[in-house]
């Protein structure tokens, strides 16, 4: 399926008011000139959401955790203690270290991580994942779509992690292993100031996105009475 065909299906299913998702993936060259982002790089994703592509790199990302979870650096020595003792997200630094090791992340093989709104992309080439910013009503549609052709108990997961780990790290690892799991994210209090108060993230690894695109028009998103009521409310 080509990009324009998906956009047409997506807007028919969710309404013209639904925000378009971002495609993200690595490249040898940046797709845009991006100034350094101090702190959480989700500050910069608003520009991508508005249609201006964003290219992250080890020099652009100002947050040590952000560099780690995008694969641009090894874990800074201070991270376990910071996450546990300063942010108080895990009981002990050792738990943080075990969690990070368990993610199975690898160093990025290319120097840039690009985020491009789907209507600004020319193809799906190089896509690691598809990122939706979604309200509860929209999430009901996205999750239901993911469950439509899958009975796997982990078809949609919500796991502990920073915004960048739940959006980027988990999705990239899942795509590398050609997996089926989609991820809910942005529960991390540190990332919440940079997203809408009624928004969470829903990321689909590209390995899963392809079959989901192919089954989309067969599921409840098209022609079901229940979803039409929700879609109408989303547009109000």
mmCIF file of C-alpha atoms in Angstrom:
data_model
loop_
_atom_site.group_PDB
_atom_site.id
_atom_site.type_symbol
_atom_site.label_atom_id
_atom_site.label_comp_id
_atom_site.label_asym_id
_atom_site.label_seq_id
_atom_site.Cartn_x
_atom_site.Cartn_y
_atom_site.Cartn_z
ATOM 1 C CA UNK A 1 0.000 0.000 0.000
ATOM 2 C CA UNK A 2 1.269 3.467 -0.878
ATOM 3 C CA UNK A 3 1.336 6.375 1.560
ATOM 4 C CA UNK A 4 -1.502 8.327 -0.044
ATOM 5 C CA UNK A 5 -3.775 5.302 -0.018
ATOM 6 C CA UNK A 6 -3.131 4.779 3.689
ATOM 7 C CA UNK A 7 -3.758 8.461 4.462
ATOM 8 C CA UNK A 8 -7.057 8.278 2.609
ATOM 9 C CA UNK A 9 -8.105 5.172 4.559
ATOM 10 C CA UNK A 10 -6.909 6.653 7.847
ATOM 11 C CA UNK A 11 -8.829 9.891 7.412
ATOM 12 C CA UNK A 12 -11.947 8.000 6.380
ATOM 13 C CA UNK A 13 -11.647 5.830 9.485
ATOM 14 C CA UNK A 14 -10.693 8.456 12.071
ATOM 15 C CA UNK A 15 -11.928 11.676 10.497
ATOM 16 C CA UNK A 16 -10.179 14.603 8.874
ATOM 17 C CA UNK A 17 -9.529 16.152 12.279
ATOM 18 C CA UNK A 18 -7.413 13.205 13.499
ATOM 19 C CA UNK A 19 -3.697 14.115 13.683
ATOM 20 C CA UNK A 20 -1.588 12.390 11.071
ATOM 21 C CA UNK A 21 1.033 9.984 12.440
ATOM 22 C CA UNK A 22 4.788 10.416 12.233
ATOM 23 C CA UNK A 23 7.067 7.943 10.479
ATOM 24 C CA UNK A 24 10.455 7.490 12.124
ATOM 25 C CA UNK A 25 13.593 5.734 11.010
ATOM 26 C CA UNK A 26 17.371 6.029 10.733
ATOM 27 C CA UNK A 27 19.391 7.389 7.823
ATOM 28 C CA UNK A 28 22.922 8.264 6.803
ATOM 29 C CA UNK A 29 21.946 11.866 6.082
ATOM 30 C CA UNK A 30 19.499 14.212 7.837
ATOM 31 C CA UNK A 31 16.189 15.034 6.187
ATOM 32 C CA UNK A 32 16.160 18.444 7.898
ATOM 33 C CA UNK A 33 18.488 20.819 9.652
ATOM 34 C CA UNK A 34 17.609 20.619 13.336
ATOM 35 C CA UNK A 35 18.998 22.833 16.085
ATOM 36 C CA UNK A 36 20.156 21.280 19.357
ATOM 37 C CA UNK A 37 17.264 20.458 21.694
ATOM 38 C CA UNK A 38 17.973 21.023 25.370
ATOM 39 C CA UNK A 39 16.297 18.531 27.675
ATOM 40 C CA UNK A 40 13.601 16.199 26.375
ATOM 41 C CA UNK A 41 13.642 15.916 22.582
ATOM 42 C CA UNK A 42 9.839 15.599 22.557
ATOM 43 C CA UNK A 43 9.906 19.395 22.657
ATOM 44 C CA UNK A 44 11.042 19.234 19.053
ATOM 45 C CA UNK A 45 8.445 16.721 17.884
ATOM 46 C CA UNK A 46 5.772 19.407 17.810
ATOM 47 C CA UNK A 47 7.432 20.819 14.702
ATOM 48 C CA UNK A 48 7.271 17.403 13.042
ATOM 49 C CA UNK A 49 3.615 17.102 14.011
ATOM 50 C CA UNK A 50 3.000 20.436 12.294
ATOM 51 C CA UNK A 51 4.707 19.227 9.125
ATOM 52 C CA UNK A 52 8.373 20.199 9.506
ATOM 53 C CA UNK A 53 10.612 17.100 9.469
ATOM 54 C CA UNK A 54 12.993 16.585 12.383
ATOM 55 C CA UNK A 55 16.423 14.919 12.296
ATOM 56 C CA UNK A 56 17.859 13.836 15.638
ATOM 57 C CA UNK A 57 21.491 12.932 16.205
ATOM 58 C CA UNK A 58 23.913 12.616 19.086
ATOM 59 C CA UNK A 59 24.663 16.343 18.689
ATOM 60 C CA UNK A 60 21.026 17.449 18.468
ATOM 61 C CA UNK A 61 19.725 15.552 21.506
ATOM 62 C CA UNK A 62 20.649 17.304 24.730
ATOM 63 C CA UNK A 63 19.340 14.636 27.118
ATOM 64 C CA UNK A 64 21.619 11.731 28.048
ATOM 65 C CA UNK A 65 18.658 9.388 28.318
ATOM 66 C CA UNK A 66 17.427 10.513 24.931
ATOM 67 C CA UNK A 67 20.807 9.693 23.378
ATOM 68 C CA UNK A 68 20.727 6.277 25.039
ATOM 69 C CA UNK A 69 17.194 5.315 24.019
ATOM 70 C CA UNK A 70 17.671 6.407 20.417
ATOM 71 C CA UNK A 71 20.781 4.238 20.208
ATOM 72 C CA UNK A 72 23.225 7.096 19.786
ATOM 73 C CA UNK A 73 25.221 6.420 22.958
ATOM 74 C CA UNK A 74 25.888 3.825 25.610
ATOM 75 C CA UNK A 75 24.225 4.250 28.984
ATOM 76 C CA UNK A 76 25.737 7.210 30.845
ATOM 77 C CA UNK A 77 27.151 6.084 34.169
ATOM 78 C CA UNK A 78 24.886 8.424 36.107
ATOM 79 C CA UNK A 79 21.585 7.233 34.598
ATOM 80 C CA UNK A 80 20.680 4.413 37.043
ATOM 81 C CA UNK A 81 21.187 6.611 40.090
ATOM 82 C CA UNK A 82 19.443 9.586 38.454
ATOM 83 C CA UNK A 83 16.347 7.589 37.476
ATOM 84 C CA UNK A 84 16.123 5.946 40.899
ATOM 85 C CA UNK A 85 17.324 8.513 43.423
ATOM 86 C CA UNK A 86 16.472 11.778 41.647
ATOM 87 C CA UNK A 87 13.431 10.991 39.514
ATOM 88 C CA UNK A 88 12.266 8.163 41.835
ATOM 89 C CA UNK A 89 10.913 6.059 38.979
ATOM 90 C CA UNK A 90 12.543 2.829 40.221
ATOM 91 C CA UNK A 91 13.266 1.710 43.778
ATOM 92 C CA UNK A 92 16.993 1.095 43.249
ATOM 93 C CA UNK A 93 19.672 1.967 40.674
ATOM 94 C CA UNK A 94 20.182 -1.771 40.174
ATOM 95 C CA UNK A 95 16.559 -2.114 39.042
ATOM 96 C CA UNK A 96 17.127 0.648 36.494
ATOM 97 C CA UNK A 97 20.225 -1.083 35.189
ATOM 98 C CA UNK A 98 18.403 -4.422 34.909
ATOM 99 C CA UNK A 99 15.508 -2.745 33.107
ATOM 100 C CA UNK A 100 17.769 -1.066 30.531
ATOM 101 C CA UNK A 101 19.734 -4.251 29.899
ATOM 102 C CA UNK A 102 16.453 -6.117 29.412
ATOM 103 C CA UNK A 103 15.353 -3.829 26.582
ATOM 104 C CA UNK A 104 17.782 -5.482 24.182
ATOM 105 C CA UNK A 105 18.769 -2.203 22.543
ATOM 106 C CA UNK A 106 21.611 -1.939 20.065
ATOM 107 C CA UNK A 107 23.624 1.059 19.001
ATOM 108 C CA UNK A 108 22.111 2.846 16.014
ATOM 109 C CA UNK A 109 23.765 1.851 12.761
ATOM 110 C CA UNK A 110 23.178 5.245 11.184
ATOM 111 C CA UNK A 111 23.808 8.751 12.565
ATOM 112 C CA UNK A 112 20.344 10.319 12.148
ATOM 113 C CA UNK A 113 16.876 9.465 13.416
ATOM 114 C CA UNK A 114 14.216 11.240 11.386
ATOM 115 C CA UNK A 115 10.616 12.000 12.294
ATOM 116 C CA UNK A 116 8.437 12.930 9.329
ATOM 117 C CA UNK A 117 4.693 13.467 9.276
ATOM 118 C CA UNK A 118 3.318 10.836 6.958
ATOM 119 C CA UNK A 119 1.963 13.278 4.369
ATOM 120 C CA UNK A 120 5.450 14.798 4.069
ATOM 121 C CA UNK A 121 7.103 11.446 3.342
ATOM 122 C CA UNK A 122 7.588 10.156 -0.178
ATOM 123 C CA UNK A 123 7.714 6.457 0.738
ATOM 124 C CA UNK A 124 7.814 4.039 3.657
ATOM 125 C CA UNK A 125 11.439 3.177 2.920
ATOM 126 C CA UNK A 126 13.569 3.095 6.061
ATOM 127 C CA UNK A 127 10.598 3.309 8.435
ATOM 128 C CA UNK A 128 11.164 1.676 11.811
ATOM 129 C CA UNK A 129 7.857 2.678 13.337
ATOM 130 C CA UNK A 130 4.710 4.750 13.063
ATOM 131 C CA UNK A 131 3.901 7.116 15.928
ATOM 132 C CA UNK A 132 0.361 8.257 16.698
ATOM 133 C CA UNK A 133 -0.516 10.888 19.298
ATOM 134 C CA UNK A 134 -3.960 9.856 20.435
ATOM 135 C CA UNK A 135 -6.829 10.711 22.770
ATOM 136 C CA UNK A 136 -8.728 7.922 24.582
ATOM 137 C CA UNK A 137 -11.367 7.788 21.833
ATOM 138 C CA UNK A 138 -8.721 7.521 19.147
ATOM 139 C CA UNK A 139 -6.822 4.912 21.162
ATOM 140 C CA UNK A 140 -9.923 2.748 21.253
ATOM 141 C CA UNK A 141 -9.803 2.692 17.464
ATOM 142 C CA UNK A 142 -6.058 2.088 17.223
ATOM 143 C CA UNK A 143 -6.069 -0.699 19.804
ATOM 144 C CA UNK A 144 -9.142 -2.341 18.287
ATOM 145 C CA UNK A 145 -7.474 -2.235 14.878
ATOM 146 C CA UNK A 146 -4.360 -3.914 16.317
ATOM 147 C CA UNK A 147 -6.480 -6.625 17.982
ATOM 148 C CA UNK A 148 -8.607 -7.257 14.867
ATOM 149 C CA UNK A 149 -6.355 -9.829 13.185
ATOM 150 C CA UNK A 150 -4.418 -10.936 16.255
ATOM 151 C CA UNK A 151 -5.297 -12.987 19.339
ATOM 152 C CA UNK A 152 -1.825 -12.575 20.789
ATOM 153 C CA UNK A 153 -2.071 -11.492 24.461
ATOM 154 C CA UNK A 154 0.725 -8.976 23.901
ATOM 155 C CA UNK A 155 -0.660 -7.452 20.692
ATOM 156 C CA UNK A 156 -0.722 -4.094 22.541
ATOM 157 C CA UNK A 157 1.521 -3.430 25.519
ATOM 158 C CA UNK A 158 2.038 -0.648 28.031
ATOM 159 C CA UNK A 159 5.462 -0.996 29.617
ATOM 160 C CA UNK A 160 7.463 1.116 32.042
ATOM 161 C CA UNK A 161 9.842 3.555 30.453
ATOM 162 C CA UNK A 162 10.703 7.088 29.469
ATOM 163 C CA UNK A 163 8.856 8.623 26.549
ATOM 164 C CA UNK A 164 11.808 7.997 24.256
ATOM 165 C CA UNK A 165 12.170 4.372 25.337
ATOM 166 C CA UNK A 166 8.500 3.468 24.909
ATOM 167 C CA UNK A 167 8.251 5.265 21.568
ATOM 168 C CA UNK A 168 11.661 4.641 19.986
ATOM 169 C CA UNK A 169 13.608 1.867 21.751
ATOM 170 C CA UNK A 170 10.836 -0.683 22.109
ATOM 171 C CA UNK A 171 9.483 -0.092 18.618
ATOM 172 C CA UNK A 172 12.901 -0.313 16.958
ATOM 173 C CA UNK A 173 13.753 -3.545 18.790
ATOM 174 C CA UNK A 174 10.367 -5.007 17.880
ATOM 175 C CA UNK A 175 10.737 -4.064 14.243
ATOM 176 C CA UNK A 176 14.230 -5.565 14.090
ATOM 177 C CA UNK A 177 12.857 -8.921 15.212
ATOM 178 C CA UNK A 178 9.891 -8.588 12.833
ATOM 179 C CA UNK A 179 7.554 -8.645 15.809
ATOM 180 C CA UNK A 180 3.835 -7.975 16.233
ATOM 181 C CA UNK A 181 3.660 -5.894 19.418
ATOM 182 C CA UNK A 182 2.349 -2.316 19.452
ATOM 183 C CA UNK A 183 3.138 0.029 22.333
ATOM 184 C CA UNK A 184 1.214 2.520 24.427
ATOM 185 C CA UNK A 185 3.457 5.185 25.903
ATOM 186 C CA UNK A 186 4.008 8.703 27.251
ATOM 187 C CA UNK A 187 2.986 7.765 30.798
ATOM 188 C CA UNK A 188 6.371 9.043 32.013
ATOM 189 C CA UNK A 189 5.823 12.255 34.053
ATOM 190 C CA UNK A 190 9.026 13.741 32.632
ATOM 191 C CA UNK A 191 7.674 13.734 29.072
ATOM 192 C CA UNK A 192 4.108 14.759 29.910
ATOM 193 C CA UNK A 193 4.728 18.550 29.791
ATOM 194 C CA UNK A 194 5.678 18.231 26.103
ATOM 195 C CA UNK A 195 2.499 16.490 24.928
ATOM 196 C CA UNK A 196 -1.189 17.268 25.200
ATOM 197 C CA UNK A 197 -2.831 16.613 28.567
ATOM 198 C CA UNK A 198 -5.283 14.200 26.910
ATOM 199 C CA UNK A 199 -2.732 12.443 24.679
ATOM 200 C CA UNK A 200 -0.800 9.206 24.833
ATOM 201 C CA UNK A 201 1.373 7.624 22.191
ATOM 202 C CA UNK A 202 0.600 4.523 20.165
ATOM 203 C CA UNK A 203 3.504 3.159 18.166
ATOM 204 C CA UNK A 204 3.384 0.398 15.598
ATOM 205 C CA UNK A 205 6.617 -1.253 14.397
ATOM 206 C CA UNK A 206 6.724 -1.271 10.621
ATOM 207 C CA UNK A 207 6.816 -5.085 10.655
ATOM 208 C CA UNK A 208 3.313 -4.972 12.168
ATOM 209 C CA UNK A 209 2.105 -1.890 10.323
ATOM 210 C CA UNK A 210 2.135 -3.604 6.934
ATOM 211 C CA UNK A 211 -0.372 -6.365 7.833
ATOM 212 C CA UNK A 212 -2.449 -3.875 9.811
ATOM 213 C CA UNK A 213 -2.715 -1.609 6.772
ATOM 214 C CA UNK A 214 -3.900 -4.553 4.703
ATOM 215 C CA UNK A 215 -6.627 -5.511 7.193
ATOM 216 C CA UNK A 216 -7.714 -1.969 8.050
ATOM 217 C CA UNK A 217 -10.739 -1.686 5.766
ATOM 218 C CA UNK A 218 -12.074 -5.057 6.941
ATOM 219 C CA UNK A 219 -12.282 -4.110 10.606
ATOM 220 C CA UNK A 220 -14.844 -2.123 12.625
ATOM 221 C CA UNK A 221 -13.250 1.191 11.623
ATOM 222 C CA UNK A 222 -15.321 1.043 8.446
ATOM 223 C CA UNK A 223 -19.088 0.697 8.590
ATOM 224 C CA UNK A 224 -19.697 -0.253 12.232
ATOM 225 C CA UNK A 225 -22.417 1.562 14.154
ATOM 226 C CA UNK A 226 -20.393 1.678 17.382
ATOM 227 C CA UNK A 227 -17.322 3.251 15.780
ATOM 228 C CA UNK A 228 -19.375 5.793 13.824
ATOM 229 C CA UNK A 229 -20.649 7.187 17.126
ATOM 230 C CA UNK A 230 -17.110 7.539 18.474
ATOM 231 C CA UNK A 231 -15.815 9.071 15.250
ATOM 232 C CA UNK A 232 -18.615 11.614 15.324
ATOM 233 C CA UNK A 233 -17.711 12.576 18.897
ATOM 234 C CA UNK A 234 -14.014 12.887 17.952
ATOM 235 C CA UNK A 235 -14.974 15.471 15.343
ATOM 236 C CA UNK A 236 -17.048 17.626 17.678
#
